[in-house]
Short mmCIF file of C-alpha atoms and ligand atoms in Angstrom, two decimals:
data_model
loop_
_atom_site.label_atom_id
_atom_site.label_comp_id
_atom_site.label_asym_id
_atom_site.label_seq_id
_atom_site.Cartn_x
_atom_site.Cartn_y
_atom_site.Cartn_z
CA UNK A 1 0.00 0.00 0.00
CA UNK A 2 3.17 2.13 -0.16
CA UNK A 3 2.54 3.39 3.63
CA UNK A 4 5.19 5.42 5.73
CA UNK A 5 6.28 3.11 8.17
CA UNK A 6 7.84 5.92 10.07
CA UNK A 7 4.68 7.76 10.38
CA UNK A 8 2.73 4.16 11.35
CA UNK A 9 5.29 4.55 14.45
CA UNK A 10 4.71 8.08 15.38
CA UNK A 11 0.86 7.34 15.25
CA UNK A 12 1.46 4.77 17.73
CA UNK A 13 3.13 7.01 20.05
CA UNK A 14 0.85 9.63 19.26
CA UNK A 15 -2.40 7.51 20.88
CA UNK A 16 -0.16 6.65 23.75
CA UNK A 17 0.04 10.35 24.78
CA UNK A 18 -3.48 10.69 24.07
CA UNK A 19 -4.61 7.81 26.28
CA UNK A 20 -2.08 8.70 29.50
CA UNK A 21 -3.53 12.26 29.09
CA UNK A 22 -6.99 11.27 28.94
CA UNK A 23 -6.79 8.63 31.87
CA UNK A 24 -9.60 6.52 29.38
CA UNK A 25 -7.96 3.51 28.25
CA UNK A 26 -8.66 -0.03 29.12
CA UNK A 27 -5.79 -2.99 28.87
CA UNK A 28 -6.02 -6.31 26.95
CA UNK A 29 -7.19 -7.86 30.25
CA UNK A 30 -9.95 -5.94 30.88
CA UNK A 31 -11.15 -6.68 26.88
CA UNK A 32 -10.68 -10.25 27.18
CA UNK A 33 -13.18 -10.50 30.43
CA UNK A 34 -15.60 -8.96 27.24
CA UNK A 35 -15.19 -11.48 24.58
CA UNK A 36 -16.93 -15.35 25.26
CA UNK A 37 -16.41 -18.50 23.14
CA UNK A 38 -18.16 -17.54 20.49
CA UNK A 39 -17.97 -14.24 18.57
CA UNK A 40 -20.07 -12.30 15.94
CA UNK A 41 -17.81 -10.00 13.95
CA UNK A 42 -19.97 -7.47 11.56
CA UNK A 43 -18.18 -5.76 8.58
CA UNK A 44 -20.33 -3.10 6.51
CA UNK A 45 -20.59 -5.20 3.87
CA UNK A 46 -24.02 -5.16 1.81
CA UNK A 47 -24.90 -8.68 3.28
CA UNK A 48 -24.86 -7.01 6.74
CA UNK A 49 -28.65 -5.90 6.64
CA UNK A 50 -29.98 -9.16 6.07
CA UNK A 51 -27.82 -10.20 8.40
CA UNK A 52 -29.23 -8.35 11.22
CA UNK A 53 -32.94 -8.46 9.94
CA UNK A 54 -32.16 -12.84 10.87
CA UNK A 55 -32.00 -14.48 14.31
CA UNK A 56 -30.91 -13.03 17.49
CA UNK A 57 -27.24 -13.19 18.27
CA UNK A 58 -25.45 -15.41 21.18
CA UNK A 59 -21.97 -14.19 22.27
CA UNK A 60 -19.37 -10.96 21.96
CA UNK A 61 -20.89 -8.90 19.68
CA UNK A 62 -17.45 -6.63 17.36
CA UNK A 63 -18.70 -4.33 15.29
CA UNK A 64 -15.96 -2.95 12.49
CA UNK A 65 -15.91 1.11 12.08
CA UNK A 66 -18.39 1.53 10.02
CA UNK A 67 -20.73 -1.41 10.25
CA UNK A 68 -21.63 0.43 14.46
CA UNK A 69 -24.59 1.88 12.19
CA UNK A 70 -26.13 -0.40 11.33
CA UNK A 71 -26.25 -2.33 14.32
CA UNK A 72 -27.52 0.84 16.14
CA UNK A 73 -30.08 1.26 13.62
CA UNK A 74 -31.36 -2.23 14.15
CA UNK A 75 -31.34 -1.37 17.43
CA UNK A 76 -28.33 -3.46 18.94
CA UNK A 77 -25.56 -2.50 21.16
CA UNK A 78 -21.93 -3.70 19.56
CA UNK A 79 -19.73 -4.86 23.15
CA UNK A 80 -16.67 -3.80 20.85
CA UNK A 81 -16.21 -1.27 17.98
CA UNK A 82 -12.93 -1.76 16.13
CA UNK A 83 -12.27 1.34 14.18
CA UNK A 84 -9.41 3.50 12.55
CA UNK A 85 -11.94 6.71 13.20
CA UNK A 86 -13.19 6.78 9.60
CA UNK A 87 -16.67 5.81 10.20
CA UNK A 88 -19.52 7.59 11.13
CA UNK A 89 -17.69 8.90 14.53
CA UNK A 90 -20.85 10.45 15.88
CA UNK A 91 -22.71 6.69 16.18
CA UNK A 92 -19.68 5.09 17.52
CA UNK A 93 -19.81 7.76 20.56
CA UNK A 94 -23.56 6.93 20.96
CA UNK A 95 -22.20 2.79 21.13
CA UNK A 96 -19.42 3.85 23.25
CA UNK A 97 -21.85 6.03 25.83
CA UNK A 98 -24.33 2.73 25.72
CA UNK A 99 -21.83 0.38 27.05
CA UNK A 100 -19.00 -0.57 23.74
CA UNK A 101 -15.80 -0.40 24.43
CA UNK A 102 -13.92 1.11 21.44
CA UNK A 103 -10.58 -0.42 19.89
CA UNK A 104 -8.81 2.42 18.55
CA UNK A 105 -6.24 1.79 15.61
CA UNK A 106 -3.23 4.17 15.15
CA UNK A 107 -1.82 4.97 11.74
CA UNK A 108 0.05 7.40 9.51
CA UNK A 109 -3.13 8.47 7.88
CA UNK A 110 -5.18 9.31 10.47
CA UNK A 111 -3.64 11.06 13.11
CA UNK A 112 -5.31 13.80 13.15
CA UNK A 113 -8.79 11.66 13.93
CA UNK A 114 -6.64 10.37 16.84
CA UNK A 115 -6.59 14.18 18.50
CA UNK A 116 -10.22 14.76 17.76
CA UNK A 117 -11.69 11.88 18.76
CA UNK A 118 -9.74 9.80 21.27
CA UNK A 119 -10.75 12.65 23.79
CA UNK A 120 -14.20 12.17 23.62
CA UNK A 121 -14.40 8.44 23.79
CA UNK A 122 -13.93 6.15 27.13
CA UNK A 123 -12.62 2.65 27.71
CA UNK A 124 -10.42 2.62 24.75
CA UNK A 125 -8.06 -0.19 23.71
CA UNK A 126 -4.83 0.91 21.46
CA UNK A 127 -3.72 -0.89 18.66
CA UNK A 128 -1.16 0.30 15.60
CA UNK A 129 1.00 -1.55 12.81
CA UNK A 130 4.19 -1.29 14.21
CA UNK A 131 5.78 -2.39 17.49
CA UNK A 132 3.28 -2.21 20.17
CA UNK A 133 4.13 -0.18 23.14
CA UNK A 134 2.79 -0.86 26.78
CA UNK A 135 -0.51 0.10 26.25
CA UNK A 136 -0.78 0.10 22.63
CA UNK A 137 -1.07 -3.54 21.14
CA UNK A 138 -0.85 -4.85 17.92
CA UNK A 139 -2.87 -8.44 17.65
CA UNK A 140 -2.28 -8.32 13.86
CA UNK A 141 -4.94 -7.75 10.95
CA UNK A 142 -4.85 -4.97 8.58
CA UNK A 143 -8.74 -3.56 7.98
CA UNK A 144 -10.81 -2.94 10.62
CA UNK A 145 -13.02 -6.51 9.82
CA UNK A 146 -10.21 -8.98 9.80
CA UNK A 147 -8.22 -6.83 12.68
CA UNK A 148 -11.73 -7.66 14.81
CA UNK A 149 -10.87 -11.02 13.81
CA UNK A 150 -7.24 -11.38 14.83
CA UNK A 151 -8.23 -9.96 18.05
CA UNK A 152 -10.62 -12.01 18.89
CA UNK A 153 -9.12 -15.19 18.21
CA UNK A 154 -5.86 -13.56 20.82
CA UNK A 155 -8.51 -13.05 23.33
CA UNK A 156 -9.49 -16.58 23.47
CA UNK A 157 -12.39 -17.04 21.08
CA UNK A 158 -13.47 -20.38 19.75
CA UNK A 159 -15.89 -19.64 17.21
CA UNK A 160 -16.05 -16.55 15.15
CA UNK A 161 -19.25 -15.90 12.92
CA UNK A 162 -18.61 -13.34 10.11
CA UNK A 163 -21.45 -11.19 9.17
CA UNK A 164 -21.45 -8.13 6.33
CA UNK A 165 -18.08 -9.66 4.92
CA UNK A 166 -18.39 -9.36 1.02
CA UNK A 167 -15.11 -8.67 -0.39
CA UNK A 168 -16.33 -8.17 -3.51
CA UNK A 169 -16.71 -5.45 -5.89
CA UNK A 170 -19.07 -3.18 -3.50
CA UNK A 171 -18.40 -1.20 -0.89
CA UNK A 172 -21.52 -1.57 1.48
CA UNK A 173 -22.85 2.25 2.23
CA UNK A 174 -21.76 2.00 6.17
CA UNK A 175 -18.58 2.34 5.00
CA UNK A 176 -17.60 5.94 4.67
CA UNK A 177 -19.94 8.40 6.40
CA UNK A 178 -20.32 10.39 3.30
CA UNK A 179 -21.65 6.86 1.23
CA UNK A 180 -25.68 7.14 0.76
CA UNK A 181 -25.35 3.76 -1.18
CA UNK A 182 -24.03 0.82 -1.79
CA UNK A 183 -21.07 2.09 -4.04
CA UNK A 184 -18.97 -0.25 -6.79
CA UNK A 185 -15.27 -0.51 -5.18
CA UNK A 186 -12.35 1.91 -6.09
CA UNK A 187 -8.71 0.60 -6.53
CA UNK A 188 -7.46 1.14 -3.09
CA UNK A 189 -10.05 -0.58 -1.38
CA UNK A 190 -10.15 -3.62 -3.55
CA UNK A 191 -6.01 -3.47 -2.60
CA UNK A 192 -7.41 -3.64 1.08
CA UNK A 193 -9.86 -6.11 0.48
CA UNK A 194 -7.62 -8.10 -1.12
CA UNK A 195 -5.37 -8.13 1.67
CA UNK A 196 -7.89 -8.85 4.41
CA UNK A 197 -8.55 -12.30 2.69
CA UNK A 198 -5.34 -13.13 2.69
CA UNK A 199 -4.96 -12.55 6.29
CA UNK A 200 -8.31 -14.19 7.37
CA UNK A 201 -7.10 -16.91 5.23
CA UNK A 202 -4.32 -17.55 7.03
CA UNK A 203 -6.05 -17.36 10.51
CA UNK A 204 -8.51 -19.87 9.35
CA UNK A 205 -5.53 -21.92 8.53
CA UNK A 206 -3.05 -21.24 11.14
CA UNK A 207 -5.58 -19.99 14.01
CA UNK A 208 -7.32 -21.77 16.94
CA UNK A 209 -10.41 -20.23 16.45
CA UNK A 210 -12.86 -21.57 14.04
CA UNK A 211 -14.24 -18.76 11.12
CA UNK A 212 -17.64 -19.57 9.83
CA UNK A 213 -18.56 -17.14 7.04
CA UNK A 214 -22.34 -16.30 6.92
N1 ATP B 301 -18.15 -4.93 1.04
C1 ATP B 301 -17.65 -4.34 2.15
N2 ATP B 301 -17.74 -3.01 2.30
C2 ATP B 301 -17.21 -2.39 3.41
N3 ATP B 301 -16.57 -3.04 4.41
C3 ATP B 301 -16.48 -4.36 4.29
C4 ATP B 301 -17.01 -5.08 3.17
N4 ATP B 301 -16.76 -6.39 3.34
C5 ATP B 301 -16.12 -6.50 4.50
N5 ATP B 301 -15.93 -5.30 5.08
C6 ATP B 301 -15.21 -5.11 6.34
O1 ATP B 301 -15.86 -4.15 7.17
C7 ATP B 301 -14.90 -3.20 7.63
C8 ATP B 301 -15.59 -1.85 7.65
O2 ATP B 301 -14.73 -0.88 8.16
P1 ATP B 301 -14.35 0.43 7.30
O3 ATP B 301 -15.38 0.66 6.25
O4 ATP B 301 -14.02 1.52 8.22
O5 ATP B 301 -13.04 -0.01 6.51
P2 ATP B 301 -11.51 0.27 6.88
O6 ATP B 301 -10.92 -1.03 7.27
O7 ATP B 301 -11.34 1.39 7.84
O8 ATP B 301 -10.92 0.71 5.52
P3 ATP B 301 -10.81 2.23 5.09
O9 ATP B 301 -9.43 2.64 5.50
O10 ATP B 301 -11.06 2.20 3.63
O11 ATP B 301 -11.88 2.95 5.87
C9 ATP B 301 -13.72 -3.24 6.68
O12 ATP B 301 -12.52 -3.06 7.38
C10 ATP B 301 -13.79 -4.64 6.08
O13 ATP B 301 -12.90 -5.50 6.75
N1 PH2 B 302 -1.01 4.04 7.01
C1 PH2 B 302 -2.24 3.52 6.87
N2 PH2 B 302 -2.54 2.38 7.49
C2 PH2 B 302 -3.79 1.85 7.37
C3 PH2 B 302 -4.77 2.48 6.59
C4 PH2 B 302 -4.42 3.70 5.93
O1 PH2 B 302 -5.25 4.29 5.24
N3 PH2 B 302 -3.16 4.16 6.09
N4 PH2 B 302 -6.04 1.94 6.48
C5 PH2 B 302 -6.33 0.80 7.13
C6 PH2 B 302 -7.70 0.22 6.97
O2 PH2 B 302 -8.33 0.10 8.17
C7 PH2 B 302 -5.39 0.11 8.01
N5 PH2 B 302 -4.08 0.71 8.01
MG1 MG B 303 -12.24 2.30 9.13
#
């Protein structure tokens, strides 16, 4: 993706700062008394609506970023948001005032998201891309979906349901908070997509955890 690994690192140490200053983070142990046996990860794929429309869900409920909408809209609580702050930020503060507890990811592009938002949000877990740091982990993953993924198979998951996963050719409208629609995928995100399979490939393969994908 041609990042700058260097600015990946100052990220890191940027969310540090902000979560010592703002007294608001949680640690990994306090997340994995959250997460049960069985998981329910939602991405903001299209397939995410008739998702939610189906049966009720049993177990740790991980919303990714964007995909906190829709779940609020069908009127359910995520217990974890995993974001990089591009979603829409105003639902995951509702989520995060209801009860979620918000898994904040540091990188060179959005740094500036870090200072506006961190602030306002409570029982945050770090994460970045580079080394972790003592309160900033890094439990692997690359988008927000499959990072939900990787984390909780490290926090002791045993099954993990996929919901709203499509990595296909369109971007589900949860996405981006300026998407009204469902919205035919643009080059960098396909690059993202295609490296999210890869990685939830290789967890499938190489995990404990056992990935169903609705
Ligand atoms: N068709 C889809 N459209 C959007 N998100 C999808 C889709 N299929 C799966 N997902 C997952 O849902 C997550 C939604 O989060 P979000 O839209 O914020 O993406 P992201 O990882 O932050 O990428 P970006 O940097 O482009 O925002 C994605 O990370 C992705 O893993
Ligand atoms: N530097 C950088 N890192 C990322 C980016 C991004 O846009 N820039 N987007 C991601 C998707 O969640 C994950 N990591
Ligand atoms: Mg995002």
């Amino acid at each position: 993706m041609g990042y700058d690994r260097g600015r990946d690192r100052e990220a890191a140490f940027l969310l540090r700062e902000l979560l010592l200053e703002n007294k608001n983070y949680i640690l990994a142990e306090d997340l994995k008394k959250r997460i049960s046996e069985r998981v329910h990860v939602f991405g903001a794929g299209p397939s995410l609506e008739k998702a939610l429309g189906g049966e009720k869900f049993e177990g740790t409920l991980i919303a990714a970023d964007g995909a906190t909408s829709a779940l609020l809209e069908y009127g359910i609580t995520p217990d974890i948001i995993v974001t990089d702050l591009d979603g829409r930020f105003e639902d995951i503060k509702r989520a995060n005032e209801l009860g979620a507890y918000v898994v904040v990811h540091a990188h060179g592009d959005n740094m500036d998201k870090l200072r506006a938002y961190v602030p306002k949000l409570k029982n945050v877990l770090g994460t970045c891309q580079t080394e972790p740091l003592d309160i900033v982990y890094n439990f692997g993953g690359f988008t927000d979906g499959d990072r939900a993924v990787f984390l909780a198979e490290e926090l002791g998951a045993r099954e993990i349901i996929l919901a709203g996963f499509d990595f296909g050719r369109i971007v589900g409208k949860w996405s981006k908070p300026y998407l009204k629609k469902h919205t035919p995928i643009w080059e960098s995100k396909k690059k993202k997509f295609e490296i999210a399979q890869m990685l939830l490939d290789w967890l499938k393969k190489n995990g404990r955890a056992r990935i169903i994908n609705l």
